[in-house]
CSV table of C-alpha atoms and ligand atoms in Angstrom, one decimal:
chain,number,residue,atom,x,y,z
X,1,MET,CA,31.1,117.5,82.1
X,2,GLU,CA,28.4,116.2,84.4
X,3,GLY,CA,31.2,114.6,86.5
X,4,LEU,CA,33.0,117.9,86.7
X,5,PHE,CA,29.9,119.7,87.7
X,6,TYR,CA,29.4,117.1,90.4
X,7,PHE,CA,32.9,117.4,91.7
X,8,TRP,CA,32.6,121.2,91.8
X,9,ALA,CA,29.3,121.0,93.6
X,10,VAL,CA,30.7,118.6,96.2
X,11,GLY,CA,33.7,120.9,96.7
X,12,LEU,CA,31.4,123.9,97.1
X,13,ASN,CA,29.3,122.1,99.6
X,14,LEU,CA,32.3,121.1,101.7
X,15,LYS,CA,33.6,124.6,101.7
X,16,MET,CA,30.3,126.0,102.8
X,17,SER,CA,30.1,123.6,105.6
X,18,LEU,CA,33.6,124.4,106.6
X,19,ARG,CA,33.0,128.1,106.5
X,20,LEU,CA,31.5,127.7,109.9
X,21,THR,CA,34.6,126.0,111.2
X,22,GLY,CA,37.3,128.6,110.2
X,23,TRP,CA,37.6,128.1,106.5
X,24,ASP,CA,38.3,131.8,106.0
X,25,ASP,CA,41.0,132.2,108.7
X,26,THR,CA,44.6,132.7,107.8
X,27,ILE,CA,46.6,129.9,109.4
X,28,VAL,CA,50.2,129.7,110.5
X,29,ALA,CA,52.5,126.9,111.6
X,30,LEU,CA,56.1,125.7,111.6
X,31,ALA,CA,56.5,123.6,108.5
X,32,THR,CA,59.9,122.1,109.4
X,33,PRO,CA,60.4,119.7,112.3
X,34,PRO,CA,60.5,121.3,115.8
X,35,GLY,CA,64.0,121.7,117.3
X,36,VAL,CA,67.3,123.3,116.4
X,37,GLY,CA,68.3,123.3,112.7
X,38,ALA,CA,70.2,125.5,110.3
X,39,ILE,CA,66.9,127.1,109.2
X,40,GLY,CA,63.2,126.7,110.0
X,41,VAL,CA,60.3,127.4,107.7
X,42,ILE,CA,57.1,129.0,109.0
X,43,ARG,CA,54.2,128.9,106.7
X,44,LEU,CA,51.0,131.0,106.4
X,45,SER,CA,48.0,130.4,104.2
X,46,GLY,CA,44.9,132.5,103.7
X,47,SER,CA,43.8,135.8,102.4
X,48,LYS,CA,45.6,137.8,105.1
X,49,SER,CA,49.0,136.0,104.9
X,50,ILE,CA,50.7,138.6,102.7
X,51,SER,CA,49.4,141.7,104.6
X,52,ILE,CA,50.3,140.1,108.0
X,53,ILE,CA,53.9,139.6,107.0
X,54,ASP,CA,54.0,143.0,105.2
X,55,GLN,CA,53.3,144.7,108.6
X,56,ILE,CA,56.5,143.2,110.1
X,57,PHE,CA,58.7,143.4,106.9
X,58,PRO,CA,59.7,147.1,106.8
X,59,SER,CA,62.2,147.1,103.9
X,60,LYS,CA,59.7,146.4,101.2
X,61,ASP,CA,56.0,146.6,100.3
X,62,LEU,CA,55.1,142.9,100.0
X,63,THR,CA,51.5,143.7,99.0
X,64,ASN,CA,52.8,144.8,95.7
X,65,VAL,CA,55.3,142.1,94.7
X,66,SER,CA,54.6,139.3,92.1
X,67,SER,CA,53.8,135.7,92.9
X,68,HIS,CA,56.7,133.2,93.2
X,69,THR,CA,59.2,135.8,94.4
X,70,LEU,CA,61.8,135.8,97.2
X,71,HIS,CA,62.6,138.7,99.5
X,72,VAL,CA,65.4,139.1,102.0
X,73,GLY,CA,65.0,141.4,105.0
X,74,PHE,CA,64.5,141.8,108.7
X,75,LEU,CA,61.3,141.0,110.5
X,76,LYS,CA,60.6,143.8,112.9
X,77,TYR,CA,57.7,144.0,115.5
X,78,LYS,CA,57.2,147.0,117.8
X,79,GLU,CA,60.7,148.3,117.1
X,80,GLU,CA,62.3,144.9,118.0
X,81,VAL,CA,64.2,143.0,115.3
X,82,LEU,CA,63.0,139.3,115.3
X,83,ASP,CA,65.3,137.8,112.7
X,84,GLU,CA,66.8,138.2,109.3
X,85,VAL,CA,64.7,136.0,107.0
X,86,VAL,CA,63.8,135.1,103.4
X,87,VAL,CA,60.1,135.5,102.6
X,88,SER,CA,58.6,133.6,99.7
X,89,ILE,CA,55.3,134.8,98.2
X,90,TYR,CA,52.9,132.5,96.4
X,91,LYS,CA,49.6,134.1,95.3
X,92,SER,CA,46.3,132.3,95.0
X,93,PRO,CA,45.6,130.1,93.1
X,94,ARG,CA,49.2,129.2,92.3
X,95,SER,CA,50.2,127.8,95.7
X,96,TYR,CA,50.2,124.5,97.6
X,97,THR,CA,46.9,125.3,99.3
X,98,GLY,CA,45.4,127.3,96.4
X,99,GLU,CA,45.3,130.4,98.7
X,100,ASP,CA,47.8,133.2,99.3
X,101,VAL,CA,50.8,131.5,100.9
X,102,VAL,CA,53.8,133.0,102.6
X,103,GLU,CA,56.8,131.0,103.7
X,104,ILE,CA,59.3,132.5,106.0
X,105,SER,CA,62.7,130.9,106.1
X,106,CYS,CA,64.2,132.0,109.4
X,107,HIS,CA,67.1,130.9,111.6
X,108,GLY,CA,66.6,127.5,113.1
X,109,SER,CA,66.2,128.4,116.7
X,110,PRO,CA,63.0,127.3,118.4
X,111,PHE,CA,62.9,130.5,120.3
X,112,ILE,CA,63.0,132.7,117.2
X,113,GLN,CA,60.4,130.5,115.4
X,114,GLN,CA,58.0,130.7,118.4
X,115,GLN,CA,58.4,134.5,118.5
X,116,ILE,CA,57.6,134.9,114.8
X,117,ILE,CA,54.6,132.6,115.1
X,118,ASN,CA,53.3,134.5,118.1
X,119,VAL,CA,53.6,137.8,116.3
X,120,CYS,CA,51.6,136.3,113.3
X,121,THR,CA,48.8,135.3,115.7
X,122,GLN,CA,48.8,138.7,117.3
X,123,LEU,CA,48.4,140.2,113.8
X,124,GLY,CA,45.4,138.0,113.0
X,125,ALA,CA,46.5,134.5,112.0
X,126,ARG,CA,45.5,131.5,114.0
X,127,LEU,CA,47.5,128.4,114.6
X,128,ALA,CA,46.9,125.7,112.0
X,129,LYS,CA,45.4,122.3,113.0
X,130,ALA,CA,47.2,119.1,112.0
X,131,GLY,CA,47.0,118.6,108.3
X,132,GLU,CA,45.1,121.8,107.7
X,133,PHE,CA,47.3,123.1,104.9
X,134,THR,CA,46.8,119.8,103.0
X,135,GLN,CA,43.1,119.8,103.8
X,136,ARG,CA,42.8,123.3,102.2
X,137,ALA,CA,44.7,122.0,99.2
X,138,PHE,CA,42.2,119.3,98.9
X,139,LEU,CA,39.2,121.6,99.3
X,140,ASN,CA,40.5,123.9,96.7
X,141,GLY,CA,40.9,121.1,94.2
X,142,LYS,CA,44.7,121.1,94.3
X,143,LEU,CA,44.9,117.4,95.4
X,144,ASP,CA,42.4,114.6,95.6
X,145,LEU,CA,42.0,112.6,98.8
X,146,THR,CA,44.4,109.8,97.9
X,147,GLN,CA,47.0,112.3,96.9
X,148,ALA,CA,46.5,114.2,100.2
X,149,GLU,CA,46.8,111.0,102.1
X,150,ALA,CA,50.0,110.2,100.2
X,151,VAL,CA,51.4,113.4,101.5
X,152,ALA,CA,51.0,112.0,105.0
X,153,ASP,CA,52.6,108.7,103.9
X,154,LEU,CA,55.5,110.6,102.4
X,155,ILE,CA,56.2,112.5,105.6
X,156,ALA,CA,56.1,109.2,107.5
X,157,SER,CA,58.0,107.1,105.0
X,158,ASN,CA,61.4,105.8,106.1
X,159,THR,CA,62.4,103.5,103.3
X,160,GLN,CA,63.0,104.1,99.7
X,161,ALA,CA,60.1,101.8,98.7
X,162,SER,CA,57.5,103.6,100.9
X,163,GLN,CA,58.8,106.9,99.6
X,164,LYS,CA,58.4,105.7,96.0
X,165,THR,CA,54.8,104.6,96.5
X,166,ALA,CA,53.8,107.7,98.4
X,167,LEU,CA,55.3,109.9,95.6
X,168,LYS,CA,53.4,107.9,93.0
X,169,ASN,CA,50.2,108.4,94.8
X,170,ILE,CA,50.8,112.1,95.1
X,171,ARG,CA,51.2,112.3,91.3
X,172,GLY,CA,47.7,110.8,90.9
X,173,GLY,CA,48.4,107.1,91.4
X,174,PHE,CA,45.4,104.8,91.1
X,175,SER,CA,42.8,107.5,92.0
X,176,ASN,CA,42.9,108.8,88.4
X,177,GLU,CA,42.1,105.4,87.1
X,178,LEU,CA,39.3,104.8,89.6
X,179,LYS,CA,37.9,108.2,88.8
X,180,PHE,CA,37.8,107.3,85.1
X,181,LEU,CA,36.1,103.9,85.8
X,182,ARG,CA,33.6,105.6,88.2
X,183,GLU,CA,32.7,108.2,85.5
X,184,GLN,CA,31.9,105.4,83.1
X,185,LEU,CA,29.8,103.7,85.7
X,186,ILE,CA,27.9,106.9,86.3
X,187,GLN,CA,27.0,107.0,82.6
X,188,PHE,CA,25.7,103.4,82.7
X,189,SER,CA,23.9,104.2,85.9
X,190,ALA,CA,22.2,107.1,84.2
X,191,LEU,CA,21.1,105.0,81.3
X,192,ILE,CA,19.7,102.3,83.5
X,193,GLU,CA,17.8,104.8,85.6
X,194,LEU,CA,16.4,106.2,82.3
X,195,GLU,CA,15.2,102.7,81.4
X,196,LEU,CA,13.2,102.7,84.6
X,197,ASP,CA,11.2,105.7,83.3
X,198,PHE,CA,10.3,103.7,80.2
X,199,SER,CA,9.7,100.4,82.0
X,200,GLN,CA,6.4,99.9,80.2
X,201,GLU,CA,8.1,99.8,76.9
X,202,ASP,CA,10.7,97.2,77.5
X,203,VAL,CA,13.7,99.2,76.0
X,204,GLU,CA,17.4,98.9,76.8
X,205,PHE,CA,19.4,102.1,76.6
X,206,ALA,CA,22.4,100.6,78.3
X,207,ASP,CA,24.4,98.2,76.1
X,208,ARG,CA,24.6,95.1,78.3
X,209,THR,CA,27.7,93.7,76.7
X,210,GLN,CA,29.6,96.9,77.2
X,211,PHE,CA,28.2,97.2,80.6
X,212,ARG,CA,29.4,93.7,81.6
X,213,GLN,CA,32.9,94.5,80.2
X,214,LEU,CA,33.1,97.6,82.4
X,215,ILE,CA,32.0,95.7,85.4
X,216,GLU,CA,34.6,93.1,84.7
X,217,THR,CA,37.3,95.8,84.4
X,218,ILE,CA,36.3,97.4,87.6
X,219,LYS,CA,36.3,94.0,89.3
X,220,THR,CA,39.8,93.0,88.0
X,221,ARG,CA,41.3,96.3,88.9
X,222,THR,CA,39.8,96.4,92.3
X,223,ASN,CA,41.1,92.9,93.0
X,224,GLU,CA,44.6,93.9,91.9
X,225,LEU,CA,44.5,96.9,94.2
X,226,ILE,CA,43.2,94.8,97.1
X,227,ASN,CA,46.0,92.3,96.6
X,228,SER,CA,48.6,95.0,96.4
X,229,PHE,CA,47.6,95.9,100.0
X,230,ARG,CA,49.6,93.0,101.3
X,231,LEU,CA,52.7,94.4,99.7
X,232,GLY,CA,51.6,97.9,100.8
X,233,ASN,CA,51.5,96.8,104.4
X,234,VAL,CA,55.0,95.3,104.0
X,235,ILE,CA,56.3,98.5,102.6
X,236,ARG,CA,54.9,100.4,105.5
X,237,ASN,CA,55.6,98.1,108.4
X,238,GLY,CA,58.4,95.9,107.2
X,239,VAL,CA,58.6,92.2,106.8
X,240,SER,CA,59.2,90.0,109.8
X,241,VAL,CA,61.8,87.3,109.3
X,242,ALA,CA,62.1,84.5,111.9
X,243,ILE,CA,65.5,82.8,111.8
X,244,ILE,CA,64.8,79.3,113.0
X,245,GLY,CA,66.9,76.2,113.3
X,246,LYS,CA,68.5,73.7,115.7
X,247,PRO,CA,70.9,74.9,118.4
X,248,ASN,CA,74.3,75.7,117.0
X,249,ALA,CA,73.1,76.0,113.4
X,250,GLY,CA,74.6,79.5,113.2
X,251,LYS,CA,71.4,81.6,113.6
X,252,SER,CA,73.0,84.3,115.7
X,253,THR,CA,76.1,84.3,113.5
X,254,LEU,CA,73.8,85.0,110.5
X,255,LEU,CA,72.0,87.8,112.3
X,256,ASN,CA,75.4,89.4,113.1
X,257,ALA,CA,76.5,88.9,109.5
X,258,PHE,CA,73.4,90.7,108.2
X,259,LEU,CA,74.0,93.5,110.6
X,260,ASN,CA,77.7,93.6,110.2
X,261,GLU,CA,78.2,93.8,113.9
X,262,GLU,CA,78.4,91.5,116.9
X,263,ARG,CA,74.8,92.0,118.0
X,264,ALA,CA,74.0,88.5,119.3
X,265,ILE,CA,76.2,86.2,121.4
X,266,VAL,CA,77.7,83.4,119.3
X,267,SER,CA,79.3,80.4,120.9
X,268,GLU,CA,80.0,76.7,120.1
X,269,ILE,CA,77.8,75.8,123.1
X,270,PRO,CA,74.3,74.7,121.8
X,271,GLY,CA,71.5,76.7,123.4
X,272,THR,CA,73.4,80.0,123.6
X,273,THR,CA,70.5,82.2,122.5
X,274,ARG,CA,67.8,82.0,125.2
X,275,ASP,CA,65.5,84.8,124.1
X,276,THR,CA,64.6,86.3,120.8
X,277,ILE,CA,66.5,89.3,119.5
X,278,GLU,CA,65.1,91.6,116.9
X,279,GLU,CA,67.0,93.9,114.5
X,280,VAL,CA,66.0,95.8,111.4
X,281,ILE,CA,67.8,95.9,108.0
X,282,ASN,CA,66.9,97.5,104.7
X,283,ILE,CA,67.3,95.4,101.6
X,284,ASP,CA,66.4,97.0,98.2
X,285,GLY,CA,64.3,99.5,100.0
X,286,ILE,CA,62.3,97.0,101.9
X,287,LEU,CA,62.5,96.8,105.7
X,288,PHE,CA,63.2,93.4,107.1
X,289,ARG,CA,62.8,92.8,110.8
X,290,LEU,CA,65.1,89.9,111.6
X,291,ILE,CA,64.3,87.8,114.6
X,292,ASP,CA,67.0,85.6,116.0
X,293,THR,CA,65.4,82.8,118.1
X,294,ALA,CA,66.5,80.1,120.5
X,295,GLY,CA,67.4,76.9,118.7
X,296,ILE,CA,64.5,74.4,118.4
X,297,ARG,CA,65.3,70.8,119.5
X,298,VAL,CA,63.3,68.1,121.0
X,299,GLY,CA,63.5,66.7,124.5
X,300,THR,CA,65.2,69.5,126.2
X,301,THR,CA,65.3,69.5,130.0
X,302,ASP,CA,66.6,73.0,130.6
X,303,THR,CA,63.4,74.9,131.4
X,304,ILE,CA,64.7,78.4,130.5
X,305,GLU,CA,65.7,77.1,127.2
X,306,SER,CA,62.3,75.4,126.8
X,307,VAL,CA,60.5,78.7,127.3
X,308,GLY,CA,62.8,80.2,124.7
X,309,ILE,CA,61.9,77.4,122.3
X,310,GLU,CA,58.2,77.8,122.8
X,311,ARG,CA,58.7,81.5,121.9
X,312,SER,CA,60.6,80.5,118.8
X,313,ARG,CA,57.7,78.3,117.6
X,314,GLN,CA,55.3,81.2,118.1
X,315,LYS,CA,57.7,83.6,116.2
X,316,MET,CA,57.8,81.1,113.4
X,317,LYS,CA,54.0,81.1,113.1
X,318,ASP,CA,53.7,84.9,113.3
X,319,ALA,CA,56.5,85.7,110.9
X,320,ASP,CA,56.0,86.8,107.3
X,321,ILE,CA,59.0,84.8,106.3
X,322,VAL,CA,60.8,81.9,108.0
X,323,VAL,CA,64.5,81.4,107.3
X,324,TYR,CA,65.2,77.8,108.3
X,325,LEU,CA,68.9,77.6,108.9
X,326,PHE,CA,70.7,74.3,109.2
X,327,ASP,CA,74.3,73.0,109.4
X,328,VAL,CA,74.9,71.2,106.0
X,329,ASN,CA,77.4,68.9,107.7
X,330,GLU,CA,74.9,67.7,110.3
X,331,MET,CA,71.7,67.5,108.2
X,332,SER,CA,70.7,64.4,106.3
X,333,SER,CA,68.6,64.8,103.1
X,334,GLU,CA,65.9,62.5,104.6
X,335,GLU,CA,65.5,64.7,107.7
X,336,LEU,CA,65.3,67.8,105.5
X,337,LYS,CA,62.6,66.2,103.4
X,338,SER,CA,60.4,65.5,106.4
X,339,LEU,CA,61.0,69.0,107.7
X,340,THR,CA,60.0,70.5,104.3
X,341,ALA,CA,56.8,68.4,104.5
X,342,GLU,CA,56.0,69.8,107.9
X,343,PHE,CA,56.6,73.4,106.8
X,344,ASN,CA,54.4,72.9,103.8
X,345,SER,CA,51.6,71.6,106.0
X,346,MET,CA,52.0,74.6,108.3
X,347,ASP,CA,51.5,76.9,105.2
X,348,LEU,CA,54.7,78.8,106.0
X,349,ASN,CA,56.5,81.2,103.7
X,350,TYR,CA,59.9,79.7,104.2
X,351,LEU,CA,63.5,79.5,102.8
X,352,LEU,CA,65.8,76.6,103.4
X,353,VAL,CA,69.3,77.9,104.1
X,354,GLY,CA,72.2,75.5,104.4
X,355,ASN,CA,75.0,77.0,106.6
X,356,LYS,CA,78.7,76.2,107.2
X,357,ILE,CA,79.6,75.4,103.6
X,358,ASP,CA,83.1,76.5,104.4
X,359,VAL,CA,83.8,73.3,106.4
X,360,ASN,CA,83.5,70.9,103.5
X,361,ASP,CA,83.8,70.9,99.8
X,362,GLU,CA,81.0,73.0,98.4
X,363,ILE,CA,80.4,70.8,95.3
X,364,LYS,CA,80.0,67.7,97.5
X,365,ILE,CA,77.5,69.5,99.7
X,366,ARG,CA,75.5,70.6,96.7
X,367,THR,CA,75.3,67.1,95.4
X,368,LYS,CA,74.2,65.7,98.7
X,369,PHE,CA,71.1,68.0,98.7
X,370,SER,CA,70.5,68.1,94.9
X,371,GLY,CA,66.9,68.4,94.0
X,372,THR,CA,66.0,70.5,97.0
X,373,ASN,CA,65.7,74.3,96.7
X,374,ILE,CA,68.4,75.5,99.2
X,375,VAL,CA,70.4,78.6,99.6
X,376,PHE,CA,73.9,77.6,100.6
X,377,ILE,CA,75.8,80.1,102.7
X,378,SER,CA,78.6,80.5,105.2
X,379,ALA,CA,77.4,82.9,107.9
X,380,LYS,CA,80.8,83.0,109.5
X,381,LYS,CA,82.7,83.8,106.2
X,382,HIS,CA,79.8,86.0,104.9
X,383,SER,CA,79.6,83.9,101.7
X,384,HIS,CA,76.6,84.0,99.4
X,385,LEU,CA,74.7,86.4,101.7
X,386,GLU,CA,73.7,88.4,98.7
X,387,VAL,CA,72.0,85.4,97.2
X,388,LEU,CA,70.0,84.9,100.5
X,389,LYS,CA,69.0,88.6,100.5
X,390,GLU,CA,67.8,88.4,96.9
X,391,ARG,CA,65.7,85.3,97.7
X,392,MET,CA,64.2,87.1,100.7
X,393,VAL,CA,63.1,90.0,98.5
X,394,ASP,CA,61.8,87.6,95.9
X,395,LEU,CA,59.7,85.9,98.6
X,396,VAL,CA,58.1,89.2,99.6
X,397,LEU,CA,57.4,90.3,96.0
X,398,LYS,CA,56.1,87.0,94.7
X,399,ASP,CA,52.4,86.9,93.8
X,400,THR,CA,52.2,90.6,94.3
X,401,VAL,CA,52.4,93.5,91.9
X,402,GLN,CA,55.9,95.0,91.4
X,403,LEU,CA,56.8,98.3,92.9
X,404,GLU,CA,56.5,99.9,89.5
X,405,ASN,CA,52.8,99.4,89.8
X,406,VAL,CA,50.5,101.2,92.1
X,407,VAL,CA,50.3,99.8,95.5
X,408,VAL,CA,47.6,100.4,98.1
X,409,THR,CA,49.2,101.3,101.4
X,410,ASN,CA,46.3,102.9,103.1
X,411,ALA,CA,43.8,101.0,105.3
X,412,ARG,CA,41.0,103.3,104.4
X,413,HIS,CA,41.4,102.7,100.7
X,414,TYR,CA,41.7,99.0,101.3
X,415,HIS,CA,38.4,98.9,103.1
X,416,SER,CA,36.6,101.0,100.5
X,417,LEU,CA,38.0,98.7,97.8
X,418,VAL,CA,36.7,95.6,99.5
X,419,GLN,CA,33.3,97.2,99.6
X,420,VAL,CA,33.5,98.2,96.0
X,421,LYS,CA,34.3,94.6,95.2
X,422,GLU,CA,31.3,93.3,97.0
X,423,ALA,CA,29.0,95.9,95.5
X,424,ILE,CA,30.3,95.3,92.0
X,425,THR,CA,30.0,91.5,92.4
X,426,ASP,CA,26.3,92.1,93.3
X,427,VAL,CA,25.9,94.2,90.1
X,428,GLU,CA,27.5,91.4,88.1
X,429,ASN,CA,25.2,88.7,89.6
X,430,GLY,CA,22.3,91.0,89.1
X,431,LEU,CA,23.0,91.3,85.4
X,432,LEU,CA,23.5,87.5,85.2
X,433,ASN,CA,20.2,86.8,86.9
X,434,LYS,CA,18.4,89.6,85.0
X,435,ILE,CA,17.2,91.2,88.2
X,436,PRO,CA,14.8,94.2,87.9
X,437,GLY,CA,16.4,97.5,86.9
X,438,ASP,CA,15.6,99.3,90.1
X,439,LEU,CA,17.5,96.8,92.2
X,440,LEU,CA,20.4,96.8,89.7
X,441,ALA,CA,20.4,100.6,90.0
X,442,LEU,CA,20.7,100.3,93.8
X,443,ASP,CA,23.8,98.1,93.6
X,444,ILE,CA,25.4,100.4,91.1
X,445,ARG,CA,24.8,103.3,93.4
X,446,ARG,CA,26.5,101.4,96.2
X,447,SER,CA,29.5,100.8,94.0
X,448,LEU,CA,29.6,104.4,93.0
X,449,GLN,CA,29.5,105.4,96.6
X,450,TYR,CA,32.5,103.3,97.7
X,451,LEU,CA,34.5,104.3,94.6
X,452,GLY,CA,33.8,107.9,95.4
X,453,GLU,CA,34.9,107.4,99.0
X,454,ILE,CA,38.3,106.4,97.8
X,455,THR,CA,39.0,109.5,95.7
X,456,GLY,CA,37.1,111.8,98.0
X,457,GLU,CA,34.3,112.7,95.6
X,458,ILE,CA,31.9,111.5,98.2
X,459,THR,CA,32.8,112.4,101.7
X,460,ASN,CA,31.7,114.2,104.7
X,461,GLU,CA,33.2,116.6,107.1
X,462,ASP,CA,33.8,114.1,109.9
X,463,GLN,CA,35.6,111.7,107.7
X,464,LEU,CA,37.7,114.5,106.3
X,465,ASP,CA,38.6,115.8,109.8
X,466,TYR,CA,39.5,112.3,110.8
X,467,ILE,CA,41.8,111.8,107.8
X,468,PHE,CA,43.6,115.1,108.1
X,469,SER,CA,43.9,114.9,111.8
X,470,LYS,CA,46.5,112.2,111.3
X,471,PHE,CA,48.9,114.7,109.7
X,472,CYS,CA,51.4,116.6,111.7
X,473,ILE,CA,50.9,120.4,112.2
X,474,GLY,CA,52.4,122.5,109.4
X,475,LYS,CA,51.4,120.1,106.7
P,1,LIG,N1,82.6,76.9,110.2
P,1,LIG,C1,81.5,77.6,110.4
P,1,LIG,N2,81.1,77.8,111.7
P,1,LIG,C2,80.0,78.6,111.9
P,1,LIG,C3,79.3,79.2,110.8
P,1,LIG,N3,78.2,79.8,111.3
P,1,LIG,C4,78.3,79.7,112.7
P,1,LIG,N4,79.3,78.9,113.0
P,1,LIG,C5,79.7,78.5,114.4
P,1,LIG,O1,78.7,77.7,114.9
P,1,LIG,C6,78.6,77.9,116.3
P,1,LIG,C7,77.2,78.3,116.7
P,1,LIG,O2,76.9,79.5,116.2
P,1,LIG,P1,75.7,80.4,116.7
P,1,LIG,O3,75.5,81.5,115.8
P,1,LIG,O4,75.8,80.7,118.2
P,1,LIG,O5,74.5,79.4,116.6
P,1,LIG,P2,73.0,79.5,117.0
P,1,LIG,O6,72.2,78.8,115.9
P,1,LIG,O7,72.7,80.9,117.3
P,1,LIG,O8,72.9,78.6,118.3
P,1,LIG,P3,71.9,78.7,119.5
P,1,LIG,O9,71.8,80.1,119.9
P,1,LIG,O10,72.6,77.9,120.6
P,1,LIG,O11,70.6,78.1,119.1
P,1,LIG,C8,79.6,79.0,116.7
P,1,LIG,O12,80.8,78.4,117.1
P,1,LIG,C9,79.9,79.7,115.3
P,1,LIG,O13,81.1,80.3,115.2
P,1,LIG,C10,79.8,79.0,109.5
P,1,LIG,O14,79.2,79.5,108.5
P,1,LIG,N5,80.9,78.2,109.3
P,2,LIG,MG1,72.0,81.8,118.9
């Protein structure tokens, strides 16, 4: 209850401060992407949205219709017909923003859309700022901050995996759990502060065993979420895969096989690829950025090739994953062993891939390299590429939470989580060393602060404006 009151008070505060900056205005924007399409949707939110549209919708009195209804008719302004449209009415509080919302589905011509928006502004609406619809939804308690940010992620998501995580965050994601942990921490904090008032009498209101358990839970969960950020990053930005190997190993052939097109030049002449080539593929909803490199060999005299080789080495160090491709018919198991040792010492995330298994008997080849973890393929014949893809996905997902779990994709959450972790570790050490209650209370307050920053229970206007400014207009 106390927590609820707190949230309400914070919300009220925010609204009061925003009253000065146009909180009461009715806002309008195109909600669909700009450009020509079959239809476009213009959205209004605010107390005047229904009356504004009612003035240009002659066939019906829209001020008297029920919420969640659709109305077909012409928009008419100063005797001029603008378009035939469908108007959807959502009445406060049952709308995306929590305010009265009108959505006009009009024809998808940018000219018509601009005209309708202009008329709306002439009748008293103002153009919405980026993210303002979602900001209002947040301020009216329709979404919490992580959910609002997930809306931005969803708009920007271009793979199935990023869409999935964004959707999960919109439904509440990890913020619900953090809120719950934070509320428990608030209770302990209150008890410890109470102890301070009775400091002469040496009483303990807060059960230290339970308290330690809670600290442990927060720490574990925070850690998991922090670790998930690596995967989160991958989901957002893709995984870079450097295809490395000697000249003629078949690197360009492999790139082409993955893409199913002749992207890179393939030839039997060693040293064909001089520069790096990058292409993107999507495997199981994860974006892989494949980088074909110049073959690495020692003692080359061709300088253009040497520059390419230096670049290959750099790509190898920068890549999230290294695919080391070799010709199984040329490679000895001794050489492979020393290469593996070198990769291990460089701390690379790598896969050994044996190519050209079509040339010799596959069983013989497998026996030759038995005991080493190798994916055998034929890039030219497209054999076992599925196995390679699977192993690449495994390498990305190893040590991290699975996609079914909540994944942190947002840098702001990540930084707050790192700070929660530091503060909560201080609380833990404080408990262990039996530091005075007032110092412990300080550390707890810091943890509460950072936890609150993630879910938006503690925030300020600048921070909010910053977060919502990253949205596009109309959201
Ligand atoms: N038999 C067979 N030949 C292959 C296979 N993959 C590639 N090759 C051949 O090997 C030769 C070299 O292939 P590339 O893809 O150009 O090799 P690369 O590693 O890109 O070579 P550089 O760019 O010179 O470093 C070409 O003649 C390919 O047709 C395979 O799986 N089986
Ligand atoms: Mg090549």
